Tab-separated table of C-alpha atoms in Angstrom:
chain	number	residue	atom	x	y	z
X	1	MET	CA	-7.336	38.076	-22.229
X	2	VAL	CA	-8.795	40.022	-19.294
X	3	GLU	CA	-7.012	42.673	-17.237
X	4	LYS	CA	-7.530	43.698	-13.621
X	5	VAL	CA	-5.781	46.454	-11.634
X	6	ILE	CA	-5.372	46.327	-7.855
X	7	THR	CA	-4.421	49.524	-6.007
X	8	LEU	CA	-2.378	49.157	-2.811
X	9	GLU	CA	-3.419	51.660	-0.121
X	10	ASN	CA	-1.740	52.245	3.238
X	11	VAL	CA	0.906	49.686	2.344
X	12	SER	CA	4.699	49.891	2.524
X	13	LEU	CA	5.674	48.666	-0.937
X	14	ILE	CA	9.068	47.290	0.137
X	15	ASP	CA	7.454	45.295	2.963
X	16	PHE	CA	4.631	43.976	0.796
X	17	LEU	CA	6.325	43.447	-2.574
X	18	GLY	CA	9.667	42.371	-1.106
X	19	PRO	CA	13.168	43.403	-2.234
X	20	ASP	CA	13.224	43.852	-6.008
X	21	ASN	CA	9.538	42.790	-6.145
X	22	GLN	CA	10.508	39.183	-5.304
X	23	ASN	CA	7.094	38.399	-3.806
X	24	ILE	CA	5.257	39.445	-6.968
X	25	ARG	CA	7.748	37.544	-9.159
X	26	GLN	CA	7.154	34.426	-7.056
X	27	LEU	CA	3.403	34.832	-7.457
X	28	ALA	CA	3.770	35.344	-11.223
X	29	ALA	CA	5.924	32.193	-11.514
X	30	ALA	CA	3.071	30.141	-10.027
X	31	PHE	CA	0.789	31.251	-12.888
X	32	PRO	CA	2.911	31.074	-16.059
X	33	GLY	CA	-0.094	31.631	-18.316
X	34	SER	CA	-0.722	35.110	-16.935
X	35	LYS	CA	1.129	38.372	-16.372
X	36	ILE	CA	1.493	40.223	-13.065
X	37	ILE	CA	3.049	43.663	-13.345
X	38	SER	CA	3.818	45.949	-10.395
X	39	ARG	CA	4.127	49.686	-11.025
X	40	GLY	CA	4.112	52.092	-8.107
X	41	ASN	CA	1.221	51.210	-5.834
X	42	GLU	CA	-0.662	49.356	-8.598
X	43	ILE	CA	-0.579	45.677	-9.498
X	44	LYS	CA	-1.846	44.811	-12.968
X	45	ILE	CA	-3.009	41.251	-13.672
X	46	GLN	CA	-3.562	39.943	-17.197
X	47	GLY	CA	-4.903	36.484	-18.068
X	48	GLN	CA	-7.973	34.304	-18.269
X	49	THR	CA	-10.865	35.119	-15.942
X	50	PRO	CA	-10.558	32.010	-13.676
X	51	VAL	CA	-6.812	32.608	-13.226
X	52	ILE	CA	-7.276	36.311	-12.487
X	53	SER	CA	-9.863	35.370	-9.868
X	54	ARG	CA	-7.410	32.998	-8.141
X	55	ILE	CA	-4.583	35.569	-8.200
X	56	ASN	CA	-6.929	38.212	-6.831
X	57	ASP	CA	-7.941	35.902	-3.964
X	58	ILE	CA	-4.286	35.267	-3.089
X	59	LEU	CA	-3.385	38.958	-3.193
X	60	SER	CA	-6.376	39.773	-0.960
X	61	ALA	CA	-5.223	37.137	1.552
X	62	LEU	CA	-1.675	38.526	1.423
X	63	LEU	CA	-2.979	42.050	2.074
X	64	GLU	CA	-4.888	40.823	5.130
X	65	HIS	CA	-1.720	39.084	6.346
X	66	TYR	CA	0.291	42.288	5.815
X	67	HIS	CA	-2.166	44.447	7.774
X	68	GLN	CA	-2.026	41.926	10.613
X	69	TYR	CA	1.734	41.227	10.732
X	70	GLY	CA	3.277	44.184	8.850
X	71	GLN	CA	5.405	42.182	6.410
X	72	ILE	CA	5.250	39.609	3.605
X	73	THR	CA	8.101	37.160	2.973
X	74	ASP	CA	8.694	34.598	0.232
X	75	LYS	CA	7.707	31.882	2.735
X	76	THR	CA	4.392	33.643	3.326
X	77	VAL	CA	3.701	33.706	-0.413
X	78	SER	CA	4.485	29.966	-0.656
X	79	GLN	CA	2.063	29.161	2.162
X	80	TYR	CA	-0.794	31.116	0.572
X	81	LEU	CA	-0.072	29.577	-2.842
X	82	SER	CA	-0.253	26.120	-1.292
X	83	SER	CA	-3.490	26.991	0.493
X	84	ALA	CA	-4.974	28.305	-2.737
X	85	ASP	CA	-4.031	25.082	-4.535
X	86	GLU	CA	-5.830	23.045	-1.880
X	87	ASP	CA	-8.937	25.218	-2.152
X	88	GLN	CA	-8.875	24.829	-5.924
X	89	GLN	CA	-8.488	21.049	-5.583
X	90	ASP	CA	-11.448	20.937	-3.209
X	91	ARG	CA	-13.587	22.758	-5.761
X	92	LEU	CA	-12.467	20.360	-8.491
X	93	LEU	CA	-13.170	17.357	-6.264
X	94	GLU	CA	-16.697	18.586	-5.697
X	95	ALA	CA	-17.146	18.984	-9.451
X	96	SER	CA	-15.528	15.593	-10.250
X	97	PRO	CA	-16.812	12.941	-7.828
X	98	ASP	CA	-14.802	10.189	-9.563
X	99	VAL	CA	-11.529	11.875	-8.525
X	100	ILE	CA	-10.252	10.513	-5.214
X	101	LEU	CA	-7.428	12.979	-4.650
X	102	PHE	CA	-4.941	15.305	-6.308
X	103	GLY	CA	-1.328	14.216	-5.848
X	104	ALA	CA	1.512	16.322	-4.449
X	105	LYS	CA	2.461	17.398	-7.975
X	106	GLY	CA	-1.102	18.050	-9.109
X	107	GLY	CA	-1.726	14.674	-10.721
X	108	VAL	CA	-5.220	13.215	-10.584
X	109	ILE	CA	-5.655	10.051	-8.514
X	110	LYS	CA	-8.801	8.113	-9.351
X	111	ALA	CA	-10.005	4.585	-10.024
X	112	LYS	CA	-8.707	3.291	-13.368
X	113	THR	CA	-10.652	0.036	-13.587
X	114	ALA	CA	-14.155	-1.124	-12.736
X	115	ASN	CA	-12.956	-3.158	-9.757
X	116	GLN	CA	-10.944	-0.243	-8.400
X	117	GLN	CA	-14.141	1.814	-8.530
X	118	ARG	CA	-15.941	-1.030	-6.746
X	119	LEU	CA	-13.282	-0.786	-4.039
X	120	VAL	CA	-13.839	2.969	-3.671
X	121	ASP	CA	-17.600	2.449	-3.463
X	122	ALA	CA	-17.212	-0.373	-0.916
X	123	VAL	CA	-15.140	1.830	1.383
X	124	MET	CA	-17.846	4.494	1.210
X	125	ARG	CA	-20.532	1.958	2.236
X	126	HIS	CA	-18.710	-0.252	4.757
X	127	ASP	CA	-16.538	0.322	7.811
X	128	LEU	CA	-14.548	-2.875	7.133
X	129	VAL	CA	-13.449	-3.864	3.622
X	130	PHE	CA	-11.287	-6.729	2.364
X	131	ALA	CA	-9.503	-5.995	-0.942
X	132	LEU	CA	-8.055	-9.074	-2.641
X	133	GLY	CA	-6.053	-9.361	-5.828
X	134	PRO	CA	-2.682	-9.974	-7.466
X	135	ALA	CA	0.279	-7.617	-7.566
X	136	GLY	CA	-0.110	-4.379	-9.488
X	137	THR	CA	-3.875	-3.987	-9.174
X	138	GLY	CA	-3.590	-0.770	-7.137
X	139	LYS	CA	-4.890	-2.139	-3.831
X	140	THR	CA	-2.335	-0.300	-1.693
X	141	TYR	CA	-2.266	2.903	-3.728
X	142	ILE	CA	-6.044	3.336	-3.879
X	143	SER	CA	-6.339	2.492	-0.173
X	144	VAL	CA	-3.744	5.093	0.827
X	145	ALA	CA	-5.454	7.693	-1.392
X	146	LEU	CA	-8.788	6.994	0.306
X	147	ALA	CA	-7.116	7.342	3.709
X	148	VAL	CA	-5.539	10.697	2.785
X	149	ARG	CA	-8.871	11.944	1.432
X	150	ALA	CA	-10.657	10.954	4.648
X	151	LEU	CA	-8.027	12.836	6.667
X	152	LYS	CA	-8.211	15.887	4.428
X	153	ASN	CA	-12.021	15.945	4.644
X	154	LYS	CA	-11.774	15.685	8.455
X	155	GLU	CA	-13.700	12.412	8.426
X	156	VAL	CA	-10.947	10.945	10.626
X	157	LYS	CA	-8.269	12.445	12.851
X	158	LYS	CA	-5.424	10.154	11.882
X	159	ILE	CA	-4.208	7.473	9.501
X	160	ILE	CA	-2.733	4.200	10.774
X	161	ILE	CA	-1.068	1.902	8.251
X	162	SER	CA	0.438	-1.446	9.167
X	163	ARG	CA	2.141	-4.429	7.558
X	164	PRO	CA	3.343	-7.757	8.932
X	165	VAL	CA	7.146	-7.848	8.937
X	166	VAL	CA	7.742	-11.057	6.970
X	167	GLU	CA	10.736	-11.704	4.707
X	168	ALA	CA	9.797	-12.593	1.129
X	169	GLY	CA	11.724	-15.851	0.865
X	170	GLU	CA	15.177	-14.583	1.759
X	171	SER	CA	16.980	-13.968	5.016
X	172	LEU	CA	18.048	-10.357	5.441
X	173	GLY	CA	20.122	-11.029	8.540
X	174	PHE	CA	20.879	-8.296	11.048
X	175	LEU	CA	20.157	-4.981	9.370
X	176	PRO	CA	22.110	-1.963	10.662
X	177	GLY	CA	20.533	0.959	12.496
X	178	ASP	CA	17.824	1.388	15.092
X	179	LEU	CA	14.384	-0.251	15.074
X	180	LYS	CA	12.964	2.266	12.583
X	181	ASP	CA	15.846	1.627	10.181
X	182	LYS	CA	15.260	-2.129	10.420
X	183	ILE	CA	11.521	-2.092	9.667
X	184	ASP	CA	11.369	0.807	7.178
X	185	PRO	CA	12.338	-1.398	4.182
X	186	TYR	CA	9.224	-3.503	4.782
X	187	LEU	CA	7.049	-0.357	4.885
X	188	ARG	CA	8.689	1.464	1.950
X	189	PRO	CA	5.731	1.025	-0.467
X	190	ILE	CA	3.515	2.892	2.000
X	191	TYR	CA	5.957	5.790	2.232
X	192	ASP	CA	6.201	5.943	-1.577
X	193	ALA	CA	2.411	6.213	-1.939
X	194	LEU	CA	2.111	8.920	0.724
X	195	GLU	CA	4.948	10.947	-0.795
X	196	ASP	CA	3.041	10.940	-4.101
X	197	MET	CA	-0.048	12.354	-2.420
X	198	LEU	CA	1.241	14.890	0.122
X	199	PRO	CA	3.668	17.808	-0.140
X	200	PRO	CA	6.978	17.024	1.623
X	201	GLU	CA	6.461	19.598	4.390
X	202	LYS	CA	2.945	18.398	5.185
X	203	PHE	CA	3.977	14.741	5.079
X	204	LYS	CA	6.833	15.460	7.496
X	205	PHE	CA	4.490	17.395	9.793
X	206	TYR	CA	1.909	14.588	9.817
X	207	MET	CA	4.587	11.998	10.620
X	208	GLU	CA	6.135	14.068	13.424
X	209	ASN	CA	2.851	14.723	15.240
X	210	LYS	CA	1.591	11.116	14.682
X	211	THR	CA	-1.310	12.202	12.467
X	212	ILE	CA	0.009	9.540	10.087
X	213	GLU	CA	1.391	6.456	11.800
X	214	ILE	CA	3.139	3.651	9.926
X	215	ALA	CA	4.025	0.678	12.091
X	216	PRO	CA	4.533	-3.106	11.957
X	217	LEU	CA	1.545	-5.244	12.869
X	218	ALA	CA	3.025	-6.310	16.224
X	219	TYR	CA	2.615	-2.712	17.471
X	220	MET	CA	-1.177	-2.923	17.182
X	221	ARG	CA	-1.645	-5.316	20.112
X	222	GLY	CA	-3.563	-3.860	23.039
X	223	ARG	CA	-4.669	-0.696	21.213
X	224	THR	CA	-8.132	0.611	20.381
X	225	LEU	CA	-8.014	2.215	16.919
X	226	ASN	CA	-10.694	4.891	17.011
X	227	ASN	CA	-11.518	7.908	14.825
X	228	ALA	CA	-8.918	6.705	12.341
X	229	PHE	CA	-8.556	5.272	8.858
X	230	VAL	CA	-6.710	1.992	9.432
X	231	LEU	CA	-5.082	-0.011	6.652
X	232	LEU	CA	-3.527	-3.474	6.986
X	233	ASP	CA	-1.479	-4.236	3.889
X	234	GLU	CA	-0.027	-7.620	2.810
X	235	ALA	CA	-2.534	-9.362	5.093
X	236	GLN	CA	-1.853	-12.728	3.451
X	237	ASN	CA	1.321	-12.846	5.574
X	238	THR	CA	-0.520	-12.625	8.895
X	239	THR	CA	-1.141	-15.642	11.085
X	240	PRO	CA	-4.740	-16.376	12.177
X	241	SER	CA	-4.069	-15.006	15.679
X	242	GLN	CA	-2.442	-11.841	14.292
X	243	LEU	CA	-5.340	-11.015	11.987
X	244	LYS	CA	-7.906	-11.697	14.702
X	245	MET	CA	-5.927	-9.395	17.002
X	246	PHE	CA	-5.907	-6.646	14.350
X	247	LEU	CA	-9.608	-6.865	13.508
X	248	THR	CA	-10.584	-6.695	17.179
X	249	ARG	CA	-8.680	-3.376	17.563
X	250	MET	CA	-11.418	-1.620	15.546
X	251	GLY	CA	-12.991	1.291	17.418
X	252	PRO	CA	-16.590	2.535	16.996
X	253	THR	CA	-15.651	5.357	14.582
X	254	ALA	CA	-12.868	3.632	12.651
X	255	LYS	CA	-12.679	2.823	8.960
X	256	VAL	CA	-10.634	-0.341	8.330
X	257	MET	CA	-9.226	-1.859	5.132
X	258	VAL	CA	-7.479	-5.232	4.816
X	259	ASN	CA	-5.501	-5.858	1.617
X	260	GLY	CA	-3.986	-9.136	0.515
X	261	ASP	CA	-2.830	-11.363	-2.323
X	262	ARG	CA	-3.513	-15.084	-2.030
X	263	SER	CA	-0.738	-15.904	-4.520
X	264	GLN	CA	2.097	-14.277	-2.545
X	265	ILE	CA	2.057	-15.900	0.893
X	266	ASP	CA	5.544	-15.725	2.430
X	267	LEU	CA	4.742	-17.573	5.651
X	268	PRO	CA	6.487	-20.870	6.494
X	269	THR	CA	5.034	-23.824	4.571
X	270	LYS	CA	3.087	-25.333	7.469
X	271	GLN	CA	1.774	-21.975	8.744
X	272	LYS	CA	-1.792	-21.131	7.685
X	273	SER	CA	-2.514	-17.622	6.428
X	274	GLY	CA	-4.777	-15.576	8.676
X	275	LEU	CA	-6.299	-13.892	5.618
X	276	ILE	CA	-7.398	-17.185	4.040
X	277	GLN	CA	-8.956	-18.274	7.332
X	278	ALA	CA	-10.686	-14.916	7.882
X	279	LEU	CA	-12.299	-15.030	4.431
X	280	ASP	CA	-13.932	-18.344	5.341
X	281	ILE	CA	-15.012	-17.209	8.815
X	282	LEU	CA	-16.322	-13.736	7.925
X	283	LYS	CA	-17.862	-14.347	4.480
X	284	ASP	CA	-21.430	-14.310	5.858
X	285	VAL	CA	-21.025	-11.411	8.328
X	286	ASN	CA	-23.222	-8.442	7.440
X	287	GLY	CA	-21.567	-5.039	7.111
X	288	ILE	CA	-18.239	-6.275	5.705
X	289	GLY	CA	-17.290	-5.487	2.112
X	290	PHE	CA	-15.310	-7.872	-0.102
X	291	VAL	CA	-13.765	-6.735	-3.388
X	292	GLU	CA	-11.964	-9.243	-5.610
X	293	MET	CA	-9.541	-7.969	-8.251
X	294	SER	CA	-7.974	-9.899	-11.111
X	295	SER	CA	-5.209	-9.637	-13.681
X	296	GLU	CA	-7.525	-7.382	-15.718
X	297	ASP	CA	-7.050	-4.687	-13.044
X	298	VAL	CA	-3.239	-4.588	-13.248
X	299	VAL	CA	-2.151	-0.977	-13.832
X	300	ARG	CA	1.624	-1.414	-13.793
X	301	HIS	CA	3.762	-2.241	-16.832
X	302	ARG	CA	1.845	-4.237	-19.474
X	303	LEU	CA	4.166	-7.215	-18.850
X	304	VAL	CA	2.997	-7.448	-15.228
X	305	LYS	CA	-0.470	-8.375	-16.455
X	306	SER	CA	1.000	-11.098	-18.691
X	307	ILE	CA	3.180	-12.365	-15.840
X	308	VAL	CA	0.220	-12.606	-13.456
X	309	MET	CA	-1.865	-14.440	-16.070
X	310	ALA	CA	0.974	-16.879	-16.805
X	311	TYR	CA	1.416	-17.698	-13.110
X	312	ASP	CA	-2.350	-18.142	-12.694
X	313	LYS	CA	-2.364	-20.573	-15.621
X	314	TYR	CA	0.571	-22.481	-14.136
X	315	ASP	CA	-1.089	-22.678	-10.709
X	316	VAL	CA	-4.295	-24.056	-12.235
X	317	ALA	CA	-2.341	-26.698	-14.174
X	318	ALA	CA	-0.412	-27.647	-11.040
X	319	GLN	CA	-3.649	-28.046	-9.079
X	320	HIS	CA	-5.121	-30.272	-11.793
X	321	GLU	CA	-1.970	-32.376	-11.853
X	322	GLN	CA	-2.081	-32.771	-8.090
X	323	ALA	CA	-5.762	-33.724	-8.196
X	324	ASN	CA	-5.114	-36.276	-10.940
X	325	SER	CA	-2.243	-37.829	-9.016
X	326	ILE	CA	-4.456	-38.221	-5.948
X	327	ASN	CA	-7.272	-39.841	-7.959
X	328	ARG	CA	-4.982	-42.031	-10.089
X	329	PRO	CA	-5.635	-45.750	-9.369
X	330	ILE	CA	-2.854	-47.516	-7.518
X	331	ARG	CA	-1.242	-50.363	-9.460
X	332	GLU	CA	-1.415	-53.662	-7.620
X	333	ALA	CA	1.868	-55.250	-6.592
X	334	GLN	CA	2.939	-58.023	-8.959
X	335	PRO	CA	4.295	-61.282	-7.536
X	336	TYR	CA	7.936	-61.995	-8.273
X	337	ARG	CA	8.353	-64.400	-11.198
X	338	ARG	CA	11.571	-66.223	-11.916
X	339	PRO	CA	12.501	-65.833	-15.589
X	340	ASN	CA	13.831	-68.700	-17.695
X	341	ASN	CA	17.325	-67.205	-17.964
X	342	PRO	CA	19.401	-69.297	-15.567
X	343	GLY	CA	22.282	-67.666	-13.769
X	344	SER	CA	20.794	-64.178	-13.841
X	345	ALA	CA	20.163	-62.167	-10.699
X	346	ALA	CA	16.464	-62.365	-11.378
X	347	SER	CA	16.503	-66.193	-11.692
X	348	ASP	CA	17.700	-66.612	-8.122
X	349	PRO	CA	15.402	-65.144	-5.456
X	350	GLY	CA	18.378	-64.918	-3.094
X	351	ARG	CA	20.165	-62.594	-5.491
X	352	HIS	CA	17.169	-60.340	-6.059
X	353	PRO	CA	17.807	-56.805	-4.681
X	354	ASP	CA	14.652	-56.953	-2.556
X	355	ALA	CA	15.256	-60.447	-1.229
X	356	ARG	CA	16.124	-60.906	2.450
X	357	ARG	CA	18.629	-63.458	3.601
X	358	GLU	CA	17.152	-65.941	6.020
X	359	ASP	CA	18.986	-66.401	9.289
X	360	ASP	CA	20.265	-69.994	9.430
X	361	GLY	CA	21.983	-69.452	12.753
X	362	THR	CA	25.445	-69.197	11.279
X	363	GLN	CA	25.553	-65.413	10.991
X	364	GLU	CA	27.793	-63.708	13.499
X	365	LEU	CA	26.082	-61.266	15.787
X	366	PRO	CA	27.670	-57.881	16.480
X	367	VAL	CA	29.980	-57.958	19.478
X	368	ASN	CA	29.205	-55.719	22.448
X	369	GLN	CA	32.542	-54.114	23.125
X	370	GLU	CA	31.555	-53.089	26.648
X	371	GLN	CA	31.061	-56.764	27.641
X	372	GLN	CA	34.616	-57.601	26.528
X	373	LEU	CA	36.149	-55.072	28.921
């Protein structure tokens, strides 16, 4: 364990340390593996060398703040602690290129499968990327992490995330509240991912000043999305005209991702998916990345992987059955033969269920009531 002593000069201890040394206690709580002791105008730090270096940097920044503004509050300490965490994360990111981002609680966010890494690499190489795969493969989460990283690295000035507002097989009726309250349930997965990656105060700030914009797909019409990381999620539920409209919003300095799952199309039965059409139209266009994920990339509960595989197996069997029924030879119609059992319905063609009675002119025609009046 290493020890370092910092001497405070030309500093009002009550203004710098806070009442009952609350500022120093707050700083010590952020580094539980070390000790910070304040005695008179000296602050003694004990701990491992890297930790002591971080604490020293924070105290130096707090001293500069004090000499400029004359006082340190607990809010000031929190801000400098947060800033120090971000600087530390940046250093770790530089040392660990496979890490995409550090979450709001310090967790590491990185690709967990080979195809997720392919997705990360594709976004680095292409300005437009299609990510396809079943539920639970991390398409949305990895995409949002890449967007937050691009914003943090100042590669873009804003993040725009959109989804088509399509009900998943059930009618929700008239939801209460204003427009935001009505569409937020459809966009909830996006909010959940962002809340995992950004501190609450920063997330709120980004939302209020439109640095992060989450909106239904209909709001994209007529816009030019420039200098932004743009993500379209659940693209399998777009119509061909909607997806064409979205793709043509792309500005010259935009980074665009389109995520979708072919197996979860919630559009009306006769409505073609814009994603399926776009994959056929754009497959040979240079400069577009395509990443296909499978059940092997599922990172949710282990049962999700089994569920996806079971549904895939069922879909393949259903397709084979449909193909066999189309190719099955049609049995020729057999002529009606009168059996030898007299008196049966089958022995008399007139009593056969499919037989038609011939009109001998004796049948009464329906009477037109209007002609009788």
